[in-house]
Coordinates of C-alpha atoms in Angstrom, one line a residue:
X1 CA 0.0 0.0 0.0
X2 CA 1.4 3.1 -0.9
X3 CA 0.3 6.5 0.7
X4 CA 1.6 9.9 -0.1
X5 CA 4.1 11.9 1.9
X6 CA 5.4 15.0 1.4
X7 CA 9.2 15.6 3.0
X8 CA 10.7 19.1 2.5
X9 CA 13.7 17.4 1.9
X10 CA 13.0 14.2 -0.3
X11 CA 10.0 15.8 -1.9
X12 CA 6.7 14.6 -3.0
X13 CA 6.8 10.8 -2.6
X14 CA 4.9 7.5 -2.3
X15 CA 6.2 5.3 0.3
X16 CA 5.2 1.9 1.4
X17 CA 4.5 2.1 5.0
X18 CA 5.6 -1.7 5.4
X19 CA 8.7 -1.4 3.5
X20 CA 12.5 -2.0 5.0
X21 CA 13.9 1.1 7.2
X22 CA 17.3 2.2 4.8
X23 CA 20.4 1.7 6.3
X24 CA 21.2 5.3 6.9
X25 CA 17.8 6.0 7.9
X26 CA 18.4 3.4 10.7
X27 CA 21.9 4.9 11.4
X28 CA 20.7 8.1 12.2
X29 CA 17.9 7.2 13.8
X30 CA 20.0 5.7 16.7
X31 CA 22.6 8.7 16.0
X32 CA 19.7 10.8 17.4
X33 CA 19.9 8.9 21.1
X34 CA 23.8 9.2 20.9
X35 CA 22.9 12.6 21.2
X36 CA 20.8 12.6 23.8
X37 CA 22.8 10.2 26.1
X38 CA 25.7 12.2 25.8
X39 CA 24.2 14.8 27.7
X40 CA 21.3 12.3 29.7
X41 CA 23.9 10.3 30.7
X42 CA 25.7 12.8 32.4
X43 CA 22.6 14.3 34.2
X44 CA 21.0 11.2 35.4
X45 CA 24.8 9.3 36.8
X46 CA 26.7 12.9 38.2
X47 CA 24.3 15.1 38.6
X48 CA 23.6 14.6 42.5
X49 CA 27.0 13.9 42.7
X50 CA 27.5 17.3 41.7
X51 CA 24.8 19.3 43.6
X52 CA 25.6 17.4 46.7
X53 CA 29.9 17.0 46.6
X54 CA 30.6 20.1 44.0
X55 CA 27.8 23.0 44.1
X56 CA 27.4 22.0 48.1
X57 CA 23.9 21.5 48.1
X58 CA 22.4 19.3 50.9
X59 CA 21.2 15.7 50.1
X60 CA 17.9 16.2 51.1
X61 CA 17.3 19.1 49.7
X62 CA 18.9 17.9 46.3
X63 CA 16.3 14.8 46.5
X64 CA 13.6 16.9 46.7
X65 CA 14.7 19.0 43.8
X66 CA 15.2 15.9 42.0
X67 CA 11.7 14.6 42.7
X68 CA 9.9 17.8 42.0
X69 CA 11.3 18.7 38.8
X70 CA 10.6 15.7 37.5
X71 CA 6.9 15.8 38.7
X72 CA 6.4 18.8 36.6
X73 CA 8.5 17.4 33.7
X74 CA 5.5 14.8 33.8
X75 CA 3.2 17.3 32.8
X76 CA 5.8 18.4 29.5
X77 CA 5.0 14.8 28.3
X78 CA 1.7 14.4 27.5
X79 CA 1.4 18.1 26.3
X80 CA 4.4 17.4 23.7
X81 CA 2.4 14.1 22.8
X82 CA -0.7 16.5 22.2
X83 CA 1.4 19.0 20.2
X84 CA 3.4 16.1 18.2
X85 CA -0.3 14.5 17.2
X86 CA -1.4 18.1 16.0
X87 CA 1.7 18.3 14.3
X88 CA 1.2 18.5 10.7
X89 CA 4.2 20.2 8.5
X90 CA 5.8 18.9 5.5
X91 CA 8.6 17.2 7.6
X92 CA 5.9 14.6 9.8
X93 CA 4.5 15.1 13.0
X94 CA 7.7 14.2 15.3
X95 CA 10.8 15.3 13.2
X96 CA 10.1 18.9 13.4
X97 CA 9.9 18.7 17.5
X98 CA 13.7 17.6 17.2
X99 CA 14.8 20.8 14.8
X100 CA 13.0 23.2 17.3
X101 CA 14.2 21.8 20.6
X102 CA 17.9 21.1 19.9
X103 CA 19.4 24.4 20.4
X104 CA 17.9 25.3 23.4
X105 CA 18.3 21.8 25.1
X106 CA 22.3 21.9 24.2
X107 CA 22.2 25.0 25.6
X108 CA 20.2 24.7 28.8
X109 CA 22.5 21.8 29.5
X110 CA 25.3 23.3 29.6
X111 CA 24.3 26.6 31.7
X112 CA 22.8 23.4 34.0
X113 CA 26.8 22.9 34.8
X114 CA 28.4 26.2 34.9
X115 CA 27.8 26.0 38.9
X116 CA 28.4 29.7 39.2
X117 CA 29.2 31.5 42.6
X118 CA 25.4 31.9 44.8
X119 CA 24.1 31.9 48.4
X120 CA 22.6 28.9 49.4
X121 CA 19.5 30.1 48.0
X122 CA 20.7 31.4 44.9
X123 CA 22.4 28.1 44.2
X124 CA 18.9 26.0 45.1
X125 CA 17.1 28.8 42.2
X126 CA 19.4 28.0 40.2
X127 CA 19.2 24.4 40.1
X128 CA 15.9 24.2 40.0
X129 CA 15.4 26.7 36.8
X130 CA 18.3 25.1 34.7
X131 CA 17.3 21.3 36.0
X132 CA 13.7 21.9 35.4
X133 CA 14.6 23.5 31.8
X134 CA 16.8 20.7 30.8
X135 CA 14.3 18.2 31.8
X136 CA 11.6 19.7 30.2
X137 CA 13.6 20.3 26.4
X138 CA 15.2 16.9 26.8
X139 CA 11.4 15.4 26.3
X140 CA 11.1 17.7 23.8
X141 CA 14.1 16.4 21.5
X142 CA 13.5 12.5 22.8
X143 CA 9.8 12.2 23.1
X144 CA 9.9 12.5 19.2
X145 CA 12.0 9.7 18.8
X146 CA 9.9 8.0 21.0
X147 CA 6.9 8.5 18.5
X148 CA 8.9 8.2 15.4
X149 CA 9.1 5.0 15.6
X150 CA 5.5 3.5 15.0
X151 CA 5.4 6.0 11.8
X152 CA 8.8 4.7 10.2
X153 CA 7.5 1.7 9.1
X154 CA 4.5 -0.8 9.7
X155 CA 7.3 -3.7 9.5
X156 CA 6.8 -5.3 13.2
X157 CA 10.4 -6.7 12.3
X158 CA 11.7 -3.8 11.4
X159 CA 10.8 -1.6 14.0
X160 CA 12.3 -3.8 16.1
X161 CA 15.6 -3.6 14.3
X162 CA 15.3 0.5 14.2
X163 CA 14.5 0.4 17.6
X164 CA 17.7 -1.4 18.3
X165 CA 20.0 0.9 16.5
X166 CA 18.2 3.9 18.6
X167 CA 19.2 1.5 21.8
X168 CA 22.7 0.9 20.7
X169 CA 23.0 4.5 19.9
X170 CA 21.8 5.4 23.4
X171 CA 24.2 3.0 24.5
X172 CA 27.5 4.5 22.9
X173 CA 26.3 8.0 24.2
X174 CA 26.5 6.8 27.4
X175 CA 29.7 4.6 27.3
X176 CA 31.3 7.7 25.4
X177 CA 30.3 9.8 28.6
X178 CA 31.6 6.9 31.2
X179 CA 34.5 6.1 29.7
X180 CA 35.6 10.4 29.3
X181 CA 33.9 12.2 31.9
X182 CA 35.5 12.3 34.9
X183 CA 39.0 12.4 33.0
X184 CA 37.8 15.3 31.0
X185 CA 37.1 16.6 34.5
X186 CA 40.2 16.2 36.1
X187 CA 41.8 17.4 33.1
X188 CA 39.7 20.5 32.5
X189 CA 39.2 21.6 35.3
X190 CA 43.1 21.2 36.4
X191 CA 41.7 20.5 39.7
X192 CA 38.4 22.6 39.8
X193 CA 36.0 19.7 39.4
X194 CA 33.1 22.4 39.2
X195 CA 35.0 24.1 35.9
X196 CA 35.8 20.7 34.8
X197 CA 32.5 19.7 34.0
X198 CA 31.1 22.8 33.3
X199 CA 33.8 22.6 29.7
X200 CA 33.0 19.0 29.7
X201 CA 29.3 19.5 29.6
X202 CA 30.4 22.1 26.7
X203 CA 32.0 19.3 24.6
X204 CA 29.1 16.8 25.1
X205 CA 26.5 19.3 24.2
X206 CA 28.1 20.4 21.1
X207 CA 28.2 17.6 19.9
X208 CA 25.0 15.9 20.5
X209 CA 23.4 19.3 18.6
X210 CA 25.5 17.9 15.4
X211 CA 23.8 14.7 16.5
X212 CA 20.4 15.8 16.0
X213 CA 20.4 17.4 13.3
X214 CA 21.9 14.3 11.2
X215 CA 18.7 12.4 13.0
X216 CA 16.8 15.1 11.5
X217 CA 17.6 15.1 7.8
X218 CA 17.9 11.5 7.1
X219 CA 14.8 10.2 9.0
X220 CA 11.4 9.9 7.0
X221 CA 8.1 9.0 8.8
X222 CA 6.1 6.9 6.5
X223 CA 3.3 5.6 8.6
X224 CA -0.3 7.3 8.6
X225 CA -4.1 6.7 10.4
X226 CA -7.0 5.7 8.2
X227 CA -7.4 9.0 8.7
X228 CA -4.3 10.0 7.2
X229 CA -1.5 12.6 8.8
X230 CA -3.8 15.3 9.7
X231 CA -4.3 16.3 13.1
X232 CA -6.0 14.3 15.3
X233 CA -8.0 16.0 18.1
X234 CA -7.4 15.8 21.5
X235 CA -10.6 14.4 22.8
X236 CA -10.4 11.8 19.6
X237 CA -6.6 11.1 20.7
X238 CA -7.7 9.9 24.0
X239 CA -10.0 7.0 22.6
X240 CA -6.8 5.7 21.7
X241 CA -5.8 4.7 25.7
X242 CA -9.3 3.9 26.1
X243 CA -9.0 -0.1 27.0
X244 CA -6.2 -0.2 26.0
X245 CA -4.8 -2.8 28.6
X246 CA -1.0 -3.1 27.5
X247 CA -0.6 0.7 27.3
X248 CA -1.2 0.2 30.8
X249 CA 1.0 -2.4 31.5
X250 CA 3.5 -0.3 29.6
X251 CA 3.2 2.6 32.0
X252 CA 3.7 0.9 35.4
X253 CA 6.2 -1.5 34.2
X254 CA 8.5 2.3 32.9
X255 CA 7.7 3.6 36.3
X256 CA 9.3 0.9 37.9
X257 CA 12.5 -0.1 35.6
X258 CA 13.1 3.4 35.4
X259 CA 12.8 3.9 39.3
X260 CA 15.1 1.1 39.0
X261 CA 17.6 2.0 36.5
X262 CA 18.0 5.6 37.6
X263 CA 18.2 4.6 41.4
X264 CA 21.3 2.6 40.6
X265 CA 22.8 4.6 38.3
X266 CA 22.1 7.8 41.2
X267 CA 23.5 5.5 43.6
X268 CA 26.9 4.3 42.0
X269 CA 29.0 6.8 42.5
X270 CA 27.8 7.3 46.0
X271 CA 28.5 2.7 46.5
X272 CA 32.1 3.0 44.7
X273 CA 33.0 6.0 46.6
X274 CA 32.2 5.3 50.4
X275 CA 30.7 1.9 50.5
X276 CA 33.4 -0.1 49.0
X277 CA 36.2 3.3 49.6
X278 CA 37.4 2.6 45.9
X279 CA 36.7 5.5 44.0
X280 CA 39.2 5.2 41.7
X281 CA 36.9 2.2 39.9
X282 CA 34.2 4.8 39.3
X283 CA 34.7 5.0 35.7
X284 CA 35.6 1.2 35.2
X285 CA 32.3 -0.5 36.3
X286 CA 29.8 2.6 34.8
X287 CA 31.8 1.6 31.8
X288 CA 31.2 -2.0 32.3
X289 CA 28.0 -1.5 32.6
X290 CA 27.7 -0.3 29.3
X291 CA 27.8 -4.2 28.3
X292 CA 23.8 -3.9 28.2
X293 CA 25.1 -3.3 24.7
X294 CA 25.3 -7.1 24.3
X295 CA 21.6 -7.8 25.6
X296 CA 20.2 -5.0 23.1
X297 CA 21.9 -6.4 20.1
X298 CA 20.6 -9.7 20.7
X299 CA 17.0 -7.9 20.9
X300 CA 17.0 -8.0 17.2
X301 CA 17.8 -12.1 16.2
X302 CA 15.9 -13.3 20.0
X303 CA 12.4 -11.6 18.6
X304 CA 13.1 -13.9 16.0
X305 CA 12.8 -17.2 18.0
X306 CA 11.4 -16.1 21.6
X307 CA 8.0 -13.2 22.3
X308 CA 8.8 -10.0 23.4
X309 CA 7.3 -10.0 26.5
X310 CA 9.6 -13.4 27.6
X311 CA 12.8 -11.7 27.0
X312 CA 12.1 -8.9 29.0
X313 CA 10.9 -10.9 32.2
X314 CA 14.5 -13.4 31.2
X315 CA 16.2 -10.0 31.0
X316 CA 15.0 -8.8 34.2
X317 CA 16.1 -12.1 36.2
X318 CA 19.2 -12.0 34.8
X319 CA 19.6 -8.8 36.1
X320 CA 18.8 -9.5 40.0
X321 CA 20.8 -12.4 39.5
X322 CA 23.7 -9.6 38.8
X323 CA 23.0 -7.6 41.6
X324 CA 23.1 -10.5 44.0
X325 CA 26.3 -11.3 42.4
X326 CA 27.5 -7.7 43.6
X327 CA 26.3 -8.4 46.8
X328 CA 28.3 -11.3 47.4
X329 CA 31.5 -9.8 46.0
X330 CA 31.7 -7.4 49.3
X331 CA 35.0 -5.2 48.1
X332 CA 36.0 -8.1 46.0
X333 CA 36.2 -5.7 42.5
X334 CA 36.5 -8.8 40.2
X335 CA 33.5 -9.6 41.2
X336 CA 31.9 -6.6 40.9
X337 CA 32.9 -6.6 37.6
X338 CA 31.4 -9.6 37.0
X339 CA 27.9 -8.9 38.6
X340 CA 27.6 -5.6 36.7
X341 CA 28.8 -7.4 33.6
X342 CA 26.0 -10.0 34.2
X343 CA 23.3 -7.8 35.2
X344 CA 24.0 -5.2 32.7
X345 CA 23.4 -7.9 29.9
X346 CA 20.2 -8.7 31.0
X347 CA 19.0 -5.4 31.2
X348 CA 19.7 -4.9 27.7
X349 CA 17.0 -7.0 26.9
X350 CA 13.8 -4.8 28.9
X351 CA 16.4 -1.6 27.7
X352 CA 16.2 -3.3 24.0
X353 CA 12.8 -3.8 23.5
X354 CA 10.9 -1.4 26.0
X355 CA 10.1 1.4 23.1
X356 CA 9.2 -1.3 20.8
X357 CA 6.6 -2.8 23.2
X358 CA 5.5 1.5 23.5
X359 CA 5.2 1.5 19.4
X360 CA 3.2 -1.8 19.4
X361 CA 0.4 0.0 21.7
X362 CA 0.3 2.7 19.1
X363 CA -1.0 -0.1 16.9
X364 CA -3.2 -1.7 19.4
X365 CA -4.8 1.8 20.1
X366 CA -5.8 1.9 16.8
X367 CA -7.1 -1.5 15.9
X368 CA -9.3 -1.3 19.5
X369 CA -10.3 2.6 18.7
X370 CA -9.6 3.2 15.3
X371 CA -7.6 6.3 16.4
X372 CA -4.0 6.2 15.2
X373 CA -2.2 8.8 18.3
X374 CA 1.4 7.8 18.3
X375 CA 2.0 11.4 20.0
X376 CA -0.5 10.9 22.6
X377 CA -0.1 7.5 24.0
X378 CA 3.7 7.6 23.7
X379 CA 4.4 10.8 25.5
X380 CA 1.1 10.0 27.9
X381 CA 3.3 6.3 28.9
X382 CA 6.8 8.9 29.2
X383 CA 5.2 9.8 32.0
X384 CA 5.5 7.0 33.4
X385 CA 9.0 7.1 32.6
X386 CA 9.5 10.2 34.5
X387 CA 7.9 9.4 37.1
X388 CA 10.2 6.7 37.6
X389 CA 13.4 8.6 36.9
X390 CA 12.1 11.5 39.3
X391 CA 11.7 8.7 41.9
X392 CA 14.9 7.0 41.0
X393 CA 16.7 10.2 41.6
X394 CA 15.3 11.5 43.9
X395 CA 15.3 8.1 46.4
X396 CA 18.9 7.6 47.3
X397 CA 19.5 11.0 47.8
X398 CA 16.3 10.8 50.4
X399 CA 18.0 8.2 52.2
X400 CA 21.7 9.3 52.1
X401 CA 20.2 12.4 54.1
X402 CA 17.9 9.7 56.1
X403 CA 21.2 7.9 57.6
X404 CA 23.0 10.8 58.3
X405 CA 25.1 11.6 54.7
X406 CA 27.9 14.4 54.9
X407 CA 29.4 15.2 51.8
X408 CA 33.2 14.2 52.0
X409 CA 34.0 12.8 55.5
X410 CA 33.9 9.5 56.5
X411 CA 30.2 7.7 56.5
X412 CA 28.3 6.3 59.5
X413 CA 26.9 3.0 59.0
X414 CA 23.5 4.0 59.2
X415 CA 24.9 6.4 55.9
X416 CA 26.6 3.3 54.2
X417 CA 23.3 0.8 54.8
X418 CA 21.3 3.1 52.8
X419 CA 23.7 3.3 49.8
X420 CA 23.4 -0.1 50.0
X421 CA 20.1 -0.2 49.9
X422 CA 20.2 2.1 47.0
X423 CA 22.5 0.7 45.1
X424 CA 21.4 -3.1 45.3
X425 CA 18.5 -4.1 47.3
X426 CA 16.0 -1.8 46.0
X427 CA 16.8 -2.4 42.3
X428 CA 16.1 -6.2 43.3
X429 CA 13.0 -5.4 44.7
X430 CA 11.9 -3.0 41.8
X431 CA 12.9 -6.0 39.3
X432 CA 10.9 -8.2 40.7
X433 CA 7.5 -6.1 40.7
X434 CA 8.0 -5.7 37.0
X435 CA 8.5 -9.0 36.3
X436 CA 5.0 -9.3 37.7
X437 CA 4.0 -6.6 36.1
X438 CA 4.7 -8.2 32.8
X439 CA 3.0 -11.5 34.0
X440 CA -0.1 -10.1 35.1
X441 CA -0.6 -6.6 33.5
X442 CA 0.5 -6.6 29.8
X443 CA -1.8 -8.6 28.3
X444 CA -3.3 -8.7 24.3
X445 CA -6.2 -9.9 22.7
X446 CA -4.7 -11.5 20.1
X447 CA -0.9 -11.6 18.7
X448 CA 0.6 -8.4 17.2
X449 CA 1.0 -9.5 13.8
X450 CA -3.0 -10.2 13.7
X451 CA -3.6 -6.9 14.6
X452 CA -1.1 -5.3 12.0
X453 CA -2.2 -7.1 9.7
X454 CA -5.9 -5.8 10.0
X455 CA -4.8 -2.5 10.2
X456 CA -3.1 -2.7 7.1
X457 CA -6.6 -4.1 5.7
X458 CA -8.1 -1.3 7.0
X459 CA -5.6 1.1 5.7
X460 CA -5.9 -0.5 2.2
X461 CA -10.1 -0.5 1.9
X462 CA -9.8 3.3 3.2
X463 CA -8.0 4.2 0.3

């Protein structure tokens, strides 16, 4: 079935929406959350760090920045979703978002690191404007990239595949930023850690803007509604969540892997540093963890063989497996190694394939509704997201300031429990609810393809 898009760059066109995703196409696709991890990254692993040990601002107080910001970077989502589904220029409905929001976000991000001299007060304003910005244009630039994907192609195969070039992609940004950070830092800031990142953040930045805009110009979105690309009301939008049961699953299984990922990665730093006293491995394992590289480029041949939903509960036991393994290994660093290494490569597999599983609701909105709302129900299930991330963030922090945390000095053990708890026994506990929420919450009607496949008829009779 051909329908007719028109891109200001490739011209009038007719595409098949269930045709193969280019090579470049899929290249720059992932190039796009390259980008955004190199400045993500960097926010969501150092960012207390640098409030509480750099700027000097106290734990609590940073975990209920962390928290709040993110509660009102919920609301950005599923107004950008509206926006994105009203979005009708020659470029698609999501590209464009990415072009607008770019500049500013490169910016915002780096002003969120200068760290400049303030009271006490002044510094907690200031954190709270530039944190709050950054948030909020980050889900402007990665929120489209979010709903790109069900409106590249109709190909359940090849989204899969896209999707896994956007997760490797993502995964290189953040390997990039743990593997050069805190030597860029050191080096820098000769021994100004605050000035250190602040021209680190300026490097990152820079080049994730270059980023997006190759994302931008070599990405097509092909896939339209029976209604075609026009904008779809909000109230008609909605129908789109209506019964829609694994949109639901969706959303509380992101709040709790990201509560989950972001906890840990908050917490890291915080474990390497005065749990274990071996700060000088910092750099090491965050890289090591980076090996969820392996689980997501297995995402693409496993779909093949095993369901979706399978390999992300697999993925997910795999991963408390790994965090008991750091458990065992005390200060033992080869083990450490080893647990990251193992749980890292099974969270690739929920990392690999949790977009997809957001794109598939797109189509199970439709088929239940007959309201195609990428925008909507993609950005309304980021919330979810956030919330988890805000949570995740905001957590440790919470209970570094619960046990007593001072920034620098030696930890009491009430202190070094609750990193603990941070760093491995809460991400154990949060696994395990969303492997149950998998079991018991994201449930279909029938298989995906037999839904695709009479949306396609659909498409096909329309026209």
């Amino acid at each position: 079935m051909g329908v007719k898009v028109n891109d200001g760059l490739a011209g009038s066109q007719t595409m098949n929406s269930n045709q193969k995703i280019p090579l470049l196409e899929k290249i720059s696709y992932g190039l796009g959350d390259t980008g955004s991890n190199l400045i993500y990254t960097v926010i969501t692993t150092y960012l207390t760090f640098y409030f509480t040990d750099i700027y000097g601002i106290g734990a609590a107080a940073v975990g209920t920045l962390m928290l709040i910001a993110r509660l009102v970077d919920m609301i950005d989502s599923p107004i950008l979703g509206i926006l994105i589904d009203k979005t009708n220029t020659r470029w698609g409905k999501s590209r464009p978002w990415i072009l607008w929001s770019c500049i500013p976000f490169s910016i915002v991000s780096i002003l969120l690191f200068m760290g400049p001299e303030l009271s006490a007060s002044g510094k907690m304003a200031y954190a709270y404007i530039f944190y709050i910005a950054a948030n909020v244009l980050y889900a402007a630039v990665n929120n489209p990239l979010q709903t790109m994907l069900p409106s590249m192609t109709s190909n359940i195969q090849e989204k899969t595949v896209a999707n896994t070039f956007r997760m490797f992609g993502g995964q290189i940004g953040g390997l990039i930023v743990n593997l050069t950070l805190l030597p860029l830092v050191a080096y820098l800031g000769a021994g100004d850690d605050r000035k250190g990142f602040f021209y680190a953040m300026i490097i990152f930045s820079l080049t994730a803007l270059v980023l997006f805009f190759i994302t931008f110009f070599n990405t097509r979105e092909r896939v339209q509604g029976v209604s075609g690309n026009e904008a779809i009301p909000v109230k008609e939008g909605i129908k789109a969540i209506k019964g829609n049961l694994p949109w639901i699953g969706i959303c509380l299984f992101g709040i709790t892997m990201y509560t989950m990922f972001i906890m840990r990665l908050s917490a890291a730093i915080y474990y390497m540093t005065y749990y274990i006293e071996k700060p000088e491995i910092i750099s090491t394992v965050n890289t090591i963890a980076m090996s969820s590289l392996l689980g997501i480029l297995a995402v693409p041949f496993l779909t093949k063989k095993f369901s979706k939903k399978s390999l992300v509960i697999t993925g997910l036991a795999i991963n408390i497996v790994g965090q008991l393994i750091i458990f065992m290994a005390g200060s033992n660093v080869a083990l450490i190694i080893i647990g990251t290494i193992v749980g890292s490569v099974g969270m690739g597999l929920p990392s690999g394939l949790l977009f997809v599983l957001k794109a598939d609701t797109v189509d199970y909105g439709e088929w239940k509704s007959g309201v195609r709302a990428p925008g909507i129900l993609m950005s309304a299930s980021g919330v979810a997201n956030k919330l988890g991330s805000g949570l995740g963030s905001a957590i440790p922090v919470w209970l570094l300031a619960a046990g007593g945390y001072v920034a620098k000095q030696q930890q009491t053990p009430e202190a070094l429990r609750m990193i603990a708890l941070s760093y491995i026994w809460l991400p154990v506990i949060l696994g395990a609810v969303a492997i149950l929420v998998m079991v018991f919450v994201y449930k279909w009607e029938k298989p995906h393809a037999e839904i695709v496949a009479e949306l396609e008829a659909r498409r096909i009779s329309k026209n």
